[in-house]
Amino acid sequence: MSQQDKEQFPSIGEQSKGLVDLLKKTISDSMEGNPVLVTEFERDRRLDKCRACDSFQAKSQRCKECGCYMTHKTQFHAAECPLEKW
């Protein structure tokens, strides 16, 4: 990871915690019989909101708030925007 990335995104520890939390919620949803992934329409709606946000880094497709790759995160039902935009 470049020095610029270290300054732009949350620490690896914070990003790891976010990933673990998402995995826990996703496993819980799955065990309860709830959908794991959102529809293509919902994924596109979420990603459109991300792309319009000042915290979205177009080059890397990542969010400066959570450090996630938004093309992936927006697919998960349990995922949440750290700025509560979706």
PDB file of N, CA, C and O in Angstrom:
ATOM      1  N   MET A   1       0.858  -1.178   0.000  1.00  0.00           N
ATOM      2  CA  MET A   1       0.000   0.000   0.000  1.00  0.00           C
ATOM      3  C   MET A   1       0.899   1.235   0.000  1.00  0.00           C
ATOM      4  O   MET A   1       1.837   1.333   0.772  1.00  0.00           O
ATOM      5  N   SER A   2       0.587   2.163  -0.859  1.00  0.00           N
ATOM      6  CA  SER A   2       1.394   3.370  -0.963  1.00  0.00           C
ATOM      7  C   SER A   2       1.141   4.293   0.229  1.00  0.00           C
ATOM      8  O   SER A   2       0.145   4.169   0.932  1.00  0.00           O
ATOM      9  N   GLN A   3       2.029   5.231   0.431  1.00  0.00           N
ATOM     10  CA  GLN A   3       1.870   6.214   1.515  1.00  0.00           C
ATOM     11  C   GLN A   3       0.591   7.012   1.326  1.00  0.00           C
ATOM     12  O   GLN A   3      -0.120   7.297   2.283  1.00  0.00           O
ATOM     13  N   GLN A   4       0.266   7.338   0.060  1.00  0.00           N
ATOM     14  CA  GLN A   4      -0.959   8.097  -0.221  1.00  0.00           C
ATOM     15  C   GLN A   4      -2.198   7.303   0.213  1.00  0.00           C
ATOM     16  O   GLN A   4      -3.123   7.853   0.801  1.00  0.00           O
ATOM     17  N   ASP A   5      -2.212   5.987  -0.062  1.00  0.00           N
ATOM     18  CA  ASP A   5      -3.336   5.150   0.363  1.00  0.00           C
ATOM     19  C   ASP A   5      -3.453   5.127   1.879  1.00  0.00           C
ATOM     20  O   ASP A   5      -4.551   5.168   2.423  1.00  0.00           O
ATOM     21  N   LYS A   6      -2.324   5.057   2.571  1.00  0.00           N
ATOM     22  CA  LYS A   6      -2.345   5.033   4.030  1.00  0.00           C
ATOM     23  C   LYS A   6      -2.970   6.304   4.590  1.00  0.00           C
ATOM     24  O   LYS A   6      -3.623   6.278   5.612  1.00  0.00           O
ATOM     25  N   GLU A   7      -2.754   7.414   3.903  1.00  0.00           N
ATOM     26  CA  GLU A   7      -3.300   8.690   4.362  1.00  0.00           C
ATOM     27  C   GLU A   7      -4.774   8.851   3.975  1.00  0.00           C
ATOM     28  O   GLU A   7      -5.529   9.503   4.676  1.00  0.00           O
ATOM     29  N   GLN A   8      -5.186   8.264   2.853  1.00  0.00           N
ATOM     30  CA  GLN A   8      -6.541   8.438   2.340  1.00  0.00           C
ATOM     31  C   GLN A   8      -7.568   7.524   2.987  1.00  0.00           C
ATOM     32  O   GLN A   8      -8.715   7.893   3.119  1.00  0.00           O
ATOM     33  N   PHE A   9      -7.175   6.328   3.314  1.00  0.00           N
ATOM     34  CA  PHE A   9      -8.111   5.316   3.777  1.00  0.00           C
ATOM     35  C   PHE A   9      -7.882   4.976   5.249  1.00  0.00           C
ATOM     36  O   PHE A   9      -6.807   5.213   5.787  1.00  0.00           O
ATOM     37  N   PRO A  10      -8.900   4.396   5.886  1.00  0.00           N
ATOM     38  CA  PRO A  10      -8.722   3.950   7.274  1.00  0.00           C
ATOM     39  C   PRO A  10      -7.578   2.934   7.379  1.00  0.00           C
ATOM     40  O   PRO A  10      -7.188   2.327   6.381  1.00  0.00           O
ATOM     41  N   SER A  11      -7.084   2.749   8.580  1.00  0.00           N
ATOM     42  CA  SER A  11      -5.999   1.784   8.794  1.00  0.00           C
ATOM     43  C   SER A  11      -6.450   0.373   8.412  1.00  0.00           C
ATOM     44  O   SER A  11      -7.647   0.077   8.345  1.00  0.00           O
ATOM     45  N   ILE A  12      -5.478  -0.488   8.191  1.00  0.00           N
ATOM     46  CA  ILE A  12      -5.774  -1.892   7.869  1.00  0.00           C
ATOM     47  C   ILE A  12      -6.588  -2.522   9.003  1.00  0.00           C
ATOM     48  O   ILE A  12      -7.508  -3.289   8.759  1.00  0.00           O
ATOM     49  N   GLY A  13      -6.280  -2.171  10.233  1.00  0.00           N
ATOM     50  CA  GLY A  13      -7.032  -2.701  11.367  1.00  0.00           C
ATOM     51  C   GLY A  13      -8.492  -2.299  11.329  1.00  0.00           C
ATOM     52  O   GLY A  13      -9.379  -3.121  11.561  1.00  0.00           O
ATOM     53  N   GLU A  14      -8.758  -1.034  11.026  1.00  0.00           N
ATOM     54  CA  GLU A  14     -10.142  -0.556  10.932  1.00  0.00           C
ATOM     55  C   GLU A  14     -10.866  -1.213   9.758  1.00  0.00           C
ATOM     56  O   GLU A  14     -12.032  -1.604   9.882  1.00  0.00           O
ATOM     57  N   GLN A  15     -10.164  -1.353   8.635  1.00  0.00           N
ATOM     58  CA  GLN A  15     -10.770  -1.997   7.479  1.00  0.00           C
ATOM     59  C   GLN A  15     -11.067  -3.469   7.773  1.00  0.00           C
ATOM     60  O   GLN A  15     -12.116  -3.994   7.388  1.00  0.00           O
ATOM     61  N   SER A  16     -10.163  -4.127   8.480  1.00  0.00           N
ATOM     62  CA  SER A  16     -10.357  -5.535   8.839  1.00  0.00           C
ATOM     63  C   SER A  16     -11.555  -5.709   9.757  1.00  0.00           C
ATOM     64  O   SER A  16     -12.340  -6.644   9.594  1.00  0.00           O
ATOM     65  N   LYS A  17     -11.710  -4.807  10.713  1.00  0.00           N
ATOM     66  CA  LYS A  17     -12.854  -4.868  11.620  1.00  0.00           C
ATOM     67  C   LYS A  17     -14.154  -4.725  10.831  1.00  0.00           C
ATOM     68  O   LYS A  17     -15.112  -5.458  11.055  1.00  0.00           O
ATOM     69  N   GLY A  18     -14.174  -3.796   9.874  1.00  0.00           N
ATOM     70  CA  GLY A  18     -15.361  -3.618   9.044  1.00  0.00           C
ATOM     71  C   GLY A  18     -15.687  -4.869   8.251  1.00  0.00           C
ATOM     72  O   GLY A  18     -16.857  -5.263   8.128  1.00  0.00           O
ATOM     73  N   LEU A  19     -14.664  -5.519   7.711  1.00  0.00           N
ATOM     74  CA  LEU A  19     -14.871  -6.750   6.951  1.00  0.00           C
ATOM     75  C   LEU A  19     -15.394  -7.869   7.839  1.00  0.00           C
ATOM     76  O   LEU A  19     -16.338  -8.576   7.468  1.00  0.00           O
ATOM     77  N   VAL A  20     -14.821  -8.014   9.021  1.00  0.00           N
ATOM     78  CA  VAL A  20     -15.280  -9.054   9.955  1.00  0.00           C
ATOM     79  C   VAL A  20     -16.736  -8.798  10.355  1.00  0.00           C
ATOM     80  O   VAL A  20     -17.546  -9.731  10.395  1.00  0.00           O
ATOM     81  N   ASP A  21     -17.086  -7.554  10.630  1.00  0.00           N
ATOM     82  CA  ASP A  21     -18.470  -7.222  10.987  1.00  0.00           C
ATOM     83  C   ASP A  21     -19.423  -7.575   9.846  1.00  0.00           C
ATOM     84  O   ASP A  21     -20.495  -8.128  10.077  1.00  0.00           O
ATOM     85  N   LEU A  22     -19.033  -7.257   8.603  1.00  0.00           N
ATOM     86  CA  LEU A  22     -19.872  -7.587   7.449  1.00  0.00           C
ATOM     87  C   LEU A  22     -20.010  -9.099   7.294  1.00  0.00           C
ATOM     88  O   LEU A  22     -21.105  -9.599   7.037  1.00  0.00           O
ATOM     89  N   LEU A  23     -18.924  -9.828   7.484  1.00  0.00           N
ATOM     90  CA  LEU A  23     -18.993 -11.288   7.388  1.00  0.00           C
ATOM     91  C   LEU A  23     -19.918 -11.875   8.452  1.00  0.00           C
ATOM     92  O   LEU A  23     -20.706 -12.777   8.156  1.00  0.00           O
ATOM     93  N   LYS A  24     -19.854 -11.372   9.671  1.00  0.00           N
ATOM     94  CA  LYS A  24     -20.736 -11.848  10.737  1.00  0.00           C
ATOM     95  C   LYS A  24     -22.202 -11.612  10.382  1.00  0.00           C
ATOM     96  O   LYS A  24     -23.045 -12.500  10.550  1.00  0.00           O
ATOM     97  N   LYS A  25     -22.516 -10.400   9.891  1.00  0.00           N
ATOM     98  CA  LYS A  25     -23.893 -10.076   9.519  1.00  0.00           C
ATOM     99  C   LYS A  25     -24.363 -10.936   8.348  1.00  0.00           C
ATOM    100  O   LYS A  25     -25.504 -11.396   8.326  1.00  0.00           O
ATOM    101  N   THR A  26     -23.474 -11.165   7.396  1.00  0.00           N
ATOM    102  CA  THR A  26     -23.818 -11.967   6.221  1.00  0.00           C
ATOM    103  C   THR A  26     -24.072 -13.413   6.610  1.00  0.00           C
ATOM    104  O   THR A  26     -25.045 -14.026   6.153  1.00  0.00           O
ATOM    105  N   ILE A  27     -23.249 -13.963   7.470  1.00  0.00           N
ATOM    106  CA  ILE A  27     -23.446 -15.338   7.942  1.00  0.00           C
ATOM    107  C   ILE A  27     -24.749 -15.436   8.714  1.00  0.00           C
ATOM    108  O   ILE A  27     -25.524 -16.383   8.534  1.00  0.00           O
ATOM    109  N   SER A  28     -25.023 -14.461   9.568  1.00  0.00           N
ATOM    110  CA  SER A  28     -26.266 -14.448  10.333  1.00  0.00           C
ATOM    111  C   SER A  28     -27.472 -14.393   9.400  1.00  0.00           C
ATOM    112  O   SER A  28     -28.436 -15.147   9.576  1.00  0.00           O
ATOM    113  N   ASP A  29     -27.428 -13.519   8.402  1.00  0.00           N
ATOM    114  CA  ASP A  29     -28.517 -13.446   7.423  1.00  0.00           C
ATOM    115  C   ASP A  29     -28.725 -14.787   6.742  1.00  0.00           C
ATOM    116  O   ASP A  29     -29.858 -15.263   6.599  1.00  0.00           O
ATOM    117  N   SER A  30     -27.641 -15.404   6.327  1.00  0.00           N
ATOM    118  CA  SER A  30     -27.714 -16.687   5.636  1.00  0.00           C
ATOM    119  C   SER A  30     -28.326 -17.765   6.520  1.00  0.00           C
ATOM    120  O   SER A  30     -29.185 -18.532   6.087  1.00  0.00           O
ATOM    121  N   MET A  31     -27.908 -17.809   7.777  1.00  0.00           N
ATOM    122  CA  MET A  31     -28.417 -18.821   8.707  1.00  0.00           C
ATOM    123  C   MET A  31     -29.900 -18.616   9.006  1.00  0.00           C
ATOM    124  O   MET A  31     -30.611 -19.576   9.298  1.00  0.00           O
ATOM    125  N   GLU A  32     -30.356 -17.375   8.918  1.00  0.00           N
ATOM    126  CA  GLU A  32     -31.766 -17.066   9.153  1.00  0.00           C
ATOM    127  C   GLU A  32     -32.602 -17.220   7.882  1.00  0.00           C
ATOM    128  O   GLU A  32     -33.809 -16.984   7.905  1.00  0.00           O
ATOM    129  N   GLY A  33     -31.953 -17.600   6.786  1.00  0.00           N
ATOM    130  CA  GLY A  33     -32.660 -17.783   5.526  1.00  0.00           C
ATOM    131  C   GLY A  33     -32.904 -16.500   4.753  1.00  0.00           C
ATOM    132  O   GLY A  33     -33.681 -16.487   3.800  1.00  0.00           O
ATOM    133  N   ASN A  34     -32.247 -15.421   5.169  1.00  0.00           N
ATOM    134  CA  ASN A  34     -32.386 -14.141   4.476  1.00  0.00           C
ATOM    135  C   ASN A  34     -31.412 -14.078   3.304  1.00  0.00           C
ATOM    136  O   ASN A  34     -30.390 -14.757   3.303  1.00  0.00           O
ATOM    137  N   PRO A  35     -31.712 -13.239   2.316  1.00  0.00           N
ATOM    138  CA  PRO A  35     -30.803 -13.139   1.168  1.00  0.00           C
ATOM    139  C   PRO A  35     -29.447 -12.579   1.573  1.00  0.00           C
ATOM    140  O   PRO A  35     -29.352 -11.720   2.448  1.00  0.00           O
ATOM    141  N   VAL A  36     -28.416 -13.084   0.933  1.00  0.00           N
ATOM    142  CA  VAL A  36     -27.052 -12.614   1.181  1.00  0.00           C
ATOM    143  C   VAL A  36     -26.724 -11.455   0.247  1.00  0.00           C
ATOM    144  O   VAL A  36     -26.100 -10.479   0.655  1.00  0.00           O
ATOM    145  N   LEU A  37     -27.179 -11.556  -0.992  1.00  0.00           N
ATOM    146  CA  LEU A  37     -26.893 -10.534  -1.992  1.00  0.00           C
ATOM    147  C   LEU A  37     -28.153  -9.749  -2.332  1.00  0.00           C
ATOM    148  O   LEU A  37     -29.265 -10.285  -2.276  1.00  0.00           O
ATOM    149  N   VAL A  38     -27.967  -8.496  -2.703  1.00  0.00           N
ATOM    150  CA  VAL A  38     -29.085  -7.651  -3.126  1.00  0.00           C
ATOM    151  C   VAL A  38     -29.335  -7.887  -4.623  1.00  0.00           C
ATOM    152  O   VAL A  38     -28.521  -8.506  -5.313  1.00  0.00           O
ATOM    153  N   THR A  39     -30.427  -7.365  -5.110  1.00  0.00           N
ATOM    154  CA  THR A  39     -30.717  -7.461  -6.536  1.00  0.00           C
ATOM    155  C   THR A  39     -29.736  -6.601  -7.329  1.00  0.00           C
ATOM    156  O   THR A  39     -29.094  -5.702  -6.776  1.00  0.00           O
ATOM    157  N   GLU A  40     -29.647  -6.857  -8.605  1.00  0.00           N
ATOM    158  CA  GLU A  40     -28.779  -6.054  -9.465  1.00  0.00           C
ATOM    159  C   GLU A  40     -29.220  -4.586  -9.447  1.00  0.00           C
ATOM    160  O   GLU A  40     -28.387  -3.684  -9.421  1.00  0.00           O
ATOM    161  N   PHE A  41     -30.537  -4.361  -9.427  1.00  0.00           N
ATOM    162  CA  PHE A  41     -31.066  -3.005  -9.371  1.00  0.00           C
ATOM    163  C   PHE A  41     -30.594  -2.287  -8.105  1.00  0.00           C
ATOM    164  O   PHE A  41     -30.137  -1.144  -8.156  1.00  0.00           O
ATOM    165  N   GLU A  42     -30.694  -2.967  -6.950  1.00  0.00           N
ATOM    166  CA  GLU A  42     -30.282  -2.366  -5.675  1.00  0.00           C
ATOM    167  C   GLU A  42     -28.779  -2.131  -5.649  1.00  0.00           C
ATOM    168  O   GLU A  42     -28.304  -1.092  -5.183  1.00  0.00           O
ATOM    169  N   ARG A  43     -28.005  -3.074  -6.155  1.00  0.00           N
ATOM    170  CA  ARG A  43     -26.551  -2.893  -6.212  1.00  0.00           C
ATOM    171  C   ARG A  43     -26.207  -1.648  -7.034  1.00  0.00           C
ATOM    172  O   ARG A  43     -25.406  -0.827  -6.624  1.00  0.00           O
ATOM    173  N   ASP A  44     -26.846  -1.507  -8.196  1.00  0.00           N
ATOM    174  CA  ASP A  44     -26.577  -0.346  -9.056  1.00  0.00           C
ATOM    175  C   ASP A  44     -27.016   0.953  -8.393  1.00  0.00           C
ATOM    176  O   ASP A  44     -26.337   1.979  -8.510  1.00  0.00           O
ATOM    177  N   ARG A  45     -28.139   0.908  -7.667  1.00  0.00           N
ATOM    178  CA  ARG A  45     -28.622   2.100  -6.956  1.00  0.00           C
ATOM    179  C   ARG A  45     -27.613   2.534  -5.898  1.00  0.00           C
ATOM    180  O   ARG A  45     -27.277   3.713  -5.781  1.00  0.00           O
ATOM    181  N   ARG A  46     -27.121   1.569  -5.134  1.00  0.00           N
ATOM    182  CA  ARG A  46     -26.123   1.868  -4.106  1.00  0.00           C
ATOM    183  C   ARG A  46     -24.840   2.413  -4.724  1.00  0.00           C
ATOM    184  O   ARG A  46     -24.285   3.413  -4.258  1.00  0.00           O
ATOM    185  N   LEU A  47     -24.374   1.758  -5.765  1.00  0.00           N
ATOM    186  CA  LEU A  47     -23.126   2.167  -6.395  1.00  0.00           C
ATOM    187  C   LEU A  47     -23.247   3.555  -7.019  1.00  0.00           C
ATOM    188  O   LEU A  47     -22.295   4.346  -6.970  1.00  0.00           O
ATOM    189  N   ASP A  48     -24.408   3.879  -7.554  1.00  0.00           N
ATOM    190  CA  ASP A  48     -24.631   5.229  -8.083  1.00  0.00           C
ATOM    191  C   ASP A  48     -24.499   6.280  -6.984  1.00  0.00           C
ATOM    192  O   ASP A  48     -23.918   7.343  -7.197  1.00  0.00           O
ATOM    193  N   LYS A  49     -25.033   5.976  -5.804  1.00  0.00           N
ATOM    194  CA  LYS A  49     -24.910   6.907  -4.674  1.00  0.00           C
ATOM    195  C   LYS A  49     -23.448   7.050  -4.253  1.00  0.00           C
ATOM    196  O   LYS A  49     -22.994   8.144  -3.919  1.00  0.00           O
ATOM    197  N   CYS A  50     -22.709   5.944  -4.277  1.00  0.00           N
ATOM    198  CA  CYS A  50     -21.287   5.991  -3.936  1.00  0.00           C
ATOM    199  C   CYS A  50     -20.530   6.869  -4.929  1.00  0.00           C
ATOM    200  O   CYS A  50     -19.728   7.723  -4.535  1.00  0.00           O
ATOM    201  N   ARG A  51     -20.779   6.649  -6.198  1.00  0.00           N
ATOM    202  CA  ARG A  51     -20.049   7.384  -7.232  1.00  0.00           C
ATOM    203  C   ARG A  51     -20.316   8.885  -7.168  1.00  0.00           C
ATOM    204  O   ARG A  51     -19.473   9.672  -7.578  1.00  0.00           O
ATOM    205  N   ALA A  52     -21.467   9.277  -6.646  1.00  0.00           N
ATOM    206  CA  ALA A  52     -21.809  10.699  -6.521  1.00  0.00           C
ATOM    207  C   ALA A  52     -21.264  11.319  -5.236  1.00  0.00           C
ATOM    208  O   ALA A  52     -21.331  12.530  -5.051  1.00  0.00           O
ATOM    209  N   CYS A  53     -20.695  10.512  -4.362  1.00  0.00           N
ATOM    210  CA  CYS A  53     -20.223  10.959  -3.049  1.00  0.00           C
ATOM    211  C   CYS A  53     -18.782  11.467  -3.119  1.00  0.00           C
ATOM    212  O   CYS A  53     -17.941  10.906  -3.828  1.00  0.00           O
ATOM    213  N   ASP A  54     -18.483  12.510  -2.338  1.00  0.00           N
ATOM    214  CA  ASP A  54     -17.130  13.065  -2.274  1.00  0.00           C
ATOM    215  C   ASP A  54     -16.115  12.086  -1.680  1.00  0.00           C
ATOM    216  O   ASP A  54     -14.918  12.231  -1.903  1.00  0.00           O
ATOM    217  N   SER A  55     -16.574  11.104  -0.929  1.00  0.00           N
ATOM    218  CA  SER A  55     -15.670  10.133  -0.316  1.00  0.00           C
ATOM    219  C   SER A  55     -15.301   8.984  -1.247  1.00  0.00           C
ATOM    220  O   SER A  55     -14.480   8.141  -0.900  1.00  0.00           O
ATOM    221  N   PHE A  56     -15.899   8.941  -2.425  1.00  0.00           N
ATOM    222  CA  PHE A  56     -15.635   7.867  -3.384  1.00  0.00           C
ATOM    223  C   PHE A  56     -14.404   8.202  -4.219  1.00  0.00           C
ATOM    224  O   PHE A  56     -14.283   9.289  -4.765  1.00  0.00           O
ATOM    225  N   GLN A  57     -13.497   7.259  -4.295  1.00  0.00           N
ATOM    226  CA  GLN A  57     -12.288   7.396  -5.108  1.00  0.00           C
ATOM    227  C   GLN A  57     -12.491   6.617  -6.410  1.00  0.00           C
ATOM    228  O   GLN A  57     -12.438   5.386  -6.413  1.00  0.00           O
ATOM    229  N   ALA A  58     -12.737   7.327  -7.493  1.00  0.00           N
ATOM    230  CA  ALA A  58     -13.080   6.698  -8.768  1.00  0.00           C
ATOM    231  C   ALA A  58     -11.972   5.779  -9.286  1.00  0.00           C
ATOM    232  O   ALA A  58     -12.260   4.689  -9.796  1.00  0.00           O
ATOM    233  N   LYS A  59     -10.728   6.205  -9.148  1.00  0.00           N
ATOM    234  CA  LYS A  59      -9.617   5.416  -9.686  1.00  0.00           C
ATOM    235  C   LYS A  59      -9.559   4.015  -9.074  1.00  0.00           C
ATOM    236  O   LYS A  59      -9.400   3.030  -9.778  1.00  0.00           O
ATOM    237  N   SER A  60      -9.707   3.933  -7.776  1.00  0.00           N
ATOM    238  CA  SER A  60      -9.610   2.638  -7.084  1.00  0.00           C
ATOM    239  C   SER A  60     -10.970   2.019  -6.798  1.00  0.00           C
ATOM    240  O   SER A  60     -11.039   0.869  -6.374  1.00  0.00           O
ATOM    241  N   GLN A  61     -12.055   2.786  -7.029  1.00  0.00           N
ATOM    242  CA  GLN A  61     -13.421   2.336  -6.740  1.00  0.00           C
ATOM    243  C   GLN A  61     -13.605   2.059  -5.244  1.00  0.00           C
ATOM    244  O   GLN A  61     -14.356   1.179  -4.840  1.00  0.00           O
ATOM    245  N   ARG A  62     -12.901   2.839  -4.402  1.00  0.00           N
ATOM    246  CA  ARG A  62     -12.947   2.654  -2.953  1.00  0.00           C
ATOM    247  C   ARG A  62     -13.542   3.865  -2.267  1.00  0.00           C
ATOM    248  O   ARG A  62     -13.508   4.978  -2.767  1.00  0.00           O
ATOM    249  N   CYS A  63     -14.042   3.619  -1.058  1.00  0.00           N
ATOM    250  CA  CYS A  63     -14.592   4.671  -0.208  1.00  0.00           C
ATOM    251  C   CYS A  63     -13.516   5.112   0.780  1.00  0.00           C
ATOM    252  O   CYS A  63     -12.884   4.274   1.432  1.00  0.00           O
ATOM    253  N   LYS A  64     -13.322   6.425   0.907  1.00  0.00           N
ATOM    254  CA  LYS A  64     -12.333   6.945   1.859  1.00  0.00           C
ATOM    255  C   LYS A  64     -12.779   6.760   3.304  1.00  0.00           C
ATOM    256  O   LYS A  64     -11.953   6.763   4.211  1.00  0.00           O
ATOM    257  N   GLU A  65     -14.072   6.605   3.533  1.00  0.00           N
ATOM    258  CA  GLU A  65     -14.586   6.468   4.901  1.00  0.00           C
ATOM    259  C   GLU A  65     -14.322   5.076   5.474  1.00  0.00           C
ATOM    260  O   GLU A  65     -13.913   4.944   6.619  1.00  0.00           O
ATOM    261  N   CYS A  66     -14.584   4.042   4.677  1.00  0.00           N
ATOM    262  CA  CYS A  66     -14.448   2.669   5.181  1.00  0.00           C
ATOM    263  C   CYS A  66     -13.298   1.906   4.534  1.00  0.00           C
ATOM    264  O   CYS A  66     -12.869   0.880   5.054  1.00  0.00           O
ATOM    265  N   GLY A  67     -12.818   2.396   3.384  1.00  0.00           N
ATOM    266  CA  GLY A  67     -11.723   1.737   2.684  1.00  0.00           C
ATOM    267  C   GLY A  67     -12.158   0.584   1.795  1.00  0.00           C
ATOM    268  O   GLY A  67     -11.331  -0.053   1.153  1.00  0.00           O
ATOM    269  N   CYS A  68     -13.452   0.322   1.746  1.00  0.00           N
ATOM    270  CA  CYS A  68     -13.958  -0.817   0.980  1.00  0.00           C
ATOM    271  C   CYS A  68     -13.945  -0.565  -0.519  1.00  0.00           C
ATOM    272  O   CYS A  68     -14.058   0.570  -0.973  1.00  0.00           O
ATOM    273  N   TYR A  69     -13.840  -1.647  -1.255  1.00  0.00           N
ATOM    274  CA  TYR A  69     -14.014  -1.624  -2.703  1.00  0.00           C
ATOM    275  C   TYR A  69     -15.516  -1.682  -2.950  1.00  0.00           C
ATOM    276  O   TYR A  69     -16.159  -2.712  -2.729  1.00  0.00           O
ATOM    277  N   MET A  70     -16.071  -0.587  -3.388  1.00  0.00           N
ATOM    278  CA  MET A  70     -17.519  -0.442  -3.410  1.00  0.00           C
ATOM    279  C   MET A  70     -18.216  -1.288  -4.472  1.00  0.00           C
ATOM    280  O   MET A  70     -19.384  -1.629  -4.313  1.00  0.00           O
ATOM    281  N   THR A  71     -17.520  -1.674  -5.524  1.00  0.00           N
ATOM    282  CA  THR A  71     -18.142  -2.555  -6.501  1.00  0.00           C
ATOM    283  C   THR A  71     -18.453  -3.919  -5.877  1.00  0.00           C
ATOM    284  O   THR A  71     -19.322  -4.634  -6.361  1.00  0.00           O
ATOM    285  N   HIS A  72     -17.763  -4.244  -4.811  1.00  0.00           N
ATOM    286  CA  HIS A  72     -18.019  -5.504  -4.104  1.00  0.00           C
ATOM    287  C   HIS A  72     -18.977  -5.295  -2.925  1.00  0.00           C
ATOM    288  O   HIS A  72     -19.956  -6.029  -2.771  1.00  0.00           O
ATOM    289  N   LYS A  73     -18.683  -4.309  -2.106  1.00  0.00           N
ATOM    290  CA  LYS A  73     -19.473  -4.095  -0.888  1.00  0.00           C
ATOM    291  C   LYS A  73     -20.949  -3.858  -1.179  1.00  0.00           C
ATOM    292  O   LYS A  73     -21.814  -4.336  -0.442  1.00  0.00           O
ATOM    293  N   THR A  74     -21.242  -3.124  -2.246  1.00  0.00           N
ATOM    294  CA  THR A  74     -22.633  -2.766  -2.548  1.00  0.00           C
ATOM    295  C   THR A  74     -23.493  -3.973  -2.905  1.00  0.00           C
ATOM    296  O   THR A  74     -24.709  -3.860  -2.946  1.00  0.00           O
ATOM    297  N   GLN A  75     -22.882  -5.118  -3.117  1.00  0.00           N
ATOM    298  CA  GLN A  75     -23.623  -6.333  -3.473  1.00  0.00           C
ATOM    299  C   GLN A  75     -24.242  -7.040  -2.260  1.00  0.00           C
ATOM    300  O   GLN A  75     -25.178  -7.816  -2.417  1.00  0.00           O
ATOM    301  N   PHE A  76     -23.707  -6.779  -1.079  1.00  0.00           N
ATOM    302  CA  PHE A  76     -24.121  -7.542   0.096  1.00  0.00           C
ATOM    303  C   PHE A  76     -25.292  -6.891   0.828  1.00  0.00           C
ATOM    304  O   PHE A  76     -25.258  -5.715   1.166  1.00  0.00           O
ATOM    305  N   HIS A  77     -26.290  -7.689   1.086  1.00  0.00           N
ATOM    306  CA  HIS A  77     -27.497  -7.227   1.771  1.00  0.00           C
ATOM    307  C   HIS A  77     -27.164  -6.603   3.125  1.00  0.00           C
ATOM    308  O   HIS A  77     -27.735  -5.580   3.507  1.00  0.00           O
ATOM    309  N   ALA A  78     -26.238  -7.190   3.847  1.00  0.00           N
ATOM    310  CA  ALA A  78     -25.897  -6.728   5.200  1.00  0.00           C
ATOM    311  C   ALA A  78     -24.992  -5.494   5.214  1.00  0.00           C
ATOM    312  O   ALA A  78     -24.798  -4.891   6.262  1.00  0.00           O
ATOM    313  N   ALA A  79     -24.453  -5.121   4.058  1.00  0.00           N
ATOM    314  CA  ALA A  79     -23.533  -3.983   4.000  1.00  0.00           C
ATOM    315  C   ALA A  79     -24.276  -2.673   4.225  1.00  0.00           C
ATOM    316  O   ALA A  79     -25.439  -2.536   3.870  1.00  0.00           O
ATOM    317  N   GLU A  80     -23.560  -1.724   4.816  1.00  0.00           N
ATOM    318  CA  GLU A  80     -24.125  -0.401   5.077  1.00  0.00           C
ATOM    319  C   GLU A  80     -23.125   0.668   4.678  1.00  0.00           C
ATOM    320  O   GLU A  80     -21.918   0.493   4.842  1.00  0.00           O
ATOM    321  N   CYS A  81     -23.626   1.778   4.193  1.00  0.00           N
ATOM    322  CA  CYS A  81     -22.782   2.925   3.885  1.00  0.00           C
ATOM    323  C   CYS A  81     -22.366   3.579   5.207  1.00  0.00           C
ATOM    324  O   CYS A  81     -23.209   3.826   6.070  1.00  0.00           O
ATOM    325  N   PRO A  82     -21.075   3.871   5.387  1.00  0.00           N
ATOM    326  CA  PRO A  82     -20.638   4.499   6.636  1.00  0.00           C
ATOM    327  C   PRO A  82     -21.209   5.920   6.806  1.00  0.00           C
ATOM    328  O   PRO A  82     -21.226   6.434   7.928  1.00  0.00           O
ATOM    329  N   LEU A  83     -21.688   6.504   5.719  1.00  0.00           N
ATOM    330  CA  LEU A  83     -22.292   7.851   5.787  1.00  0.00           C
ATOM    331  C   LEU A  83     -23.813   7.782   5.720  1.00  0.00           C
ATOM    332  O   LEU A  83     -24.481   8.810   5.571  1.00  0.00           O
ATOM    333  N   GLU A  84     -24.339   6.567   5.809  1.00  0.00           N
ATOM    334  CA  GLU A  84     -25.789   6.309   5.813  1.00  0.00           C
ATOM    335  C   GLU A  84     -26.497   6.851   4.570  1.00  0.00           C
ATOM    336  O   GLU A  84     -27.622   7.328   4.637  1.00  0.00           O
ATOM    337  N   LYS A  85     -25.830   6.739   3.423  1.00  0.00           N
ATOM    338  CA  LYS A  85     -26.433   7.198   2.156  1.00  0.00           C
ATOM    339  C   LYS A  85     -27.252   6.107   1.496  1.00  0.00           C
ATOM    340  O   LYS A  85     -28.027   6.362   0.603  1.00  0.00           O
ATOM    341  N   TRP A  86     -27.053   4.854   1.916  1.00  0.00           N
ATOM    342  CA  TRP A  86     -27.888   3.739   1.448  1.00  0.00           C
ATOM    343  C   TRP A  86     -27.974   2.684   2.519  1.00  0.00           C
ATOM    344  O   TRP A  86     -27.295   2.687   3.477  1.00  0.00           O
TER     345      TRP A  86
END
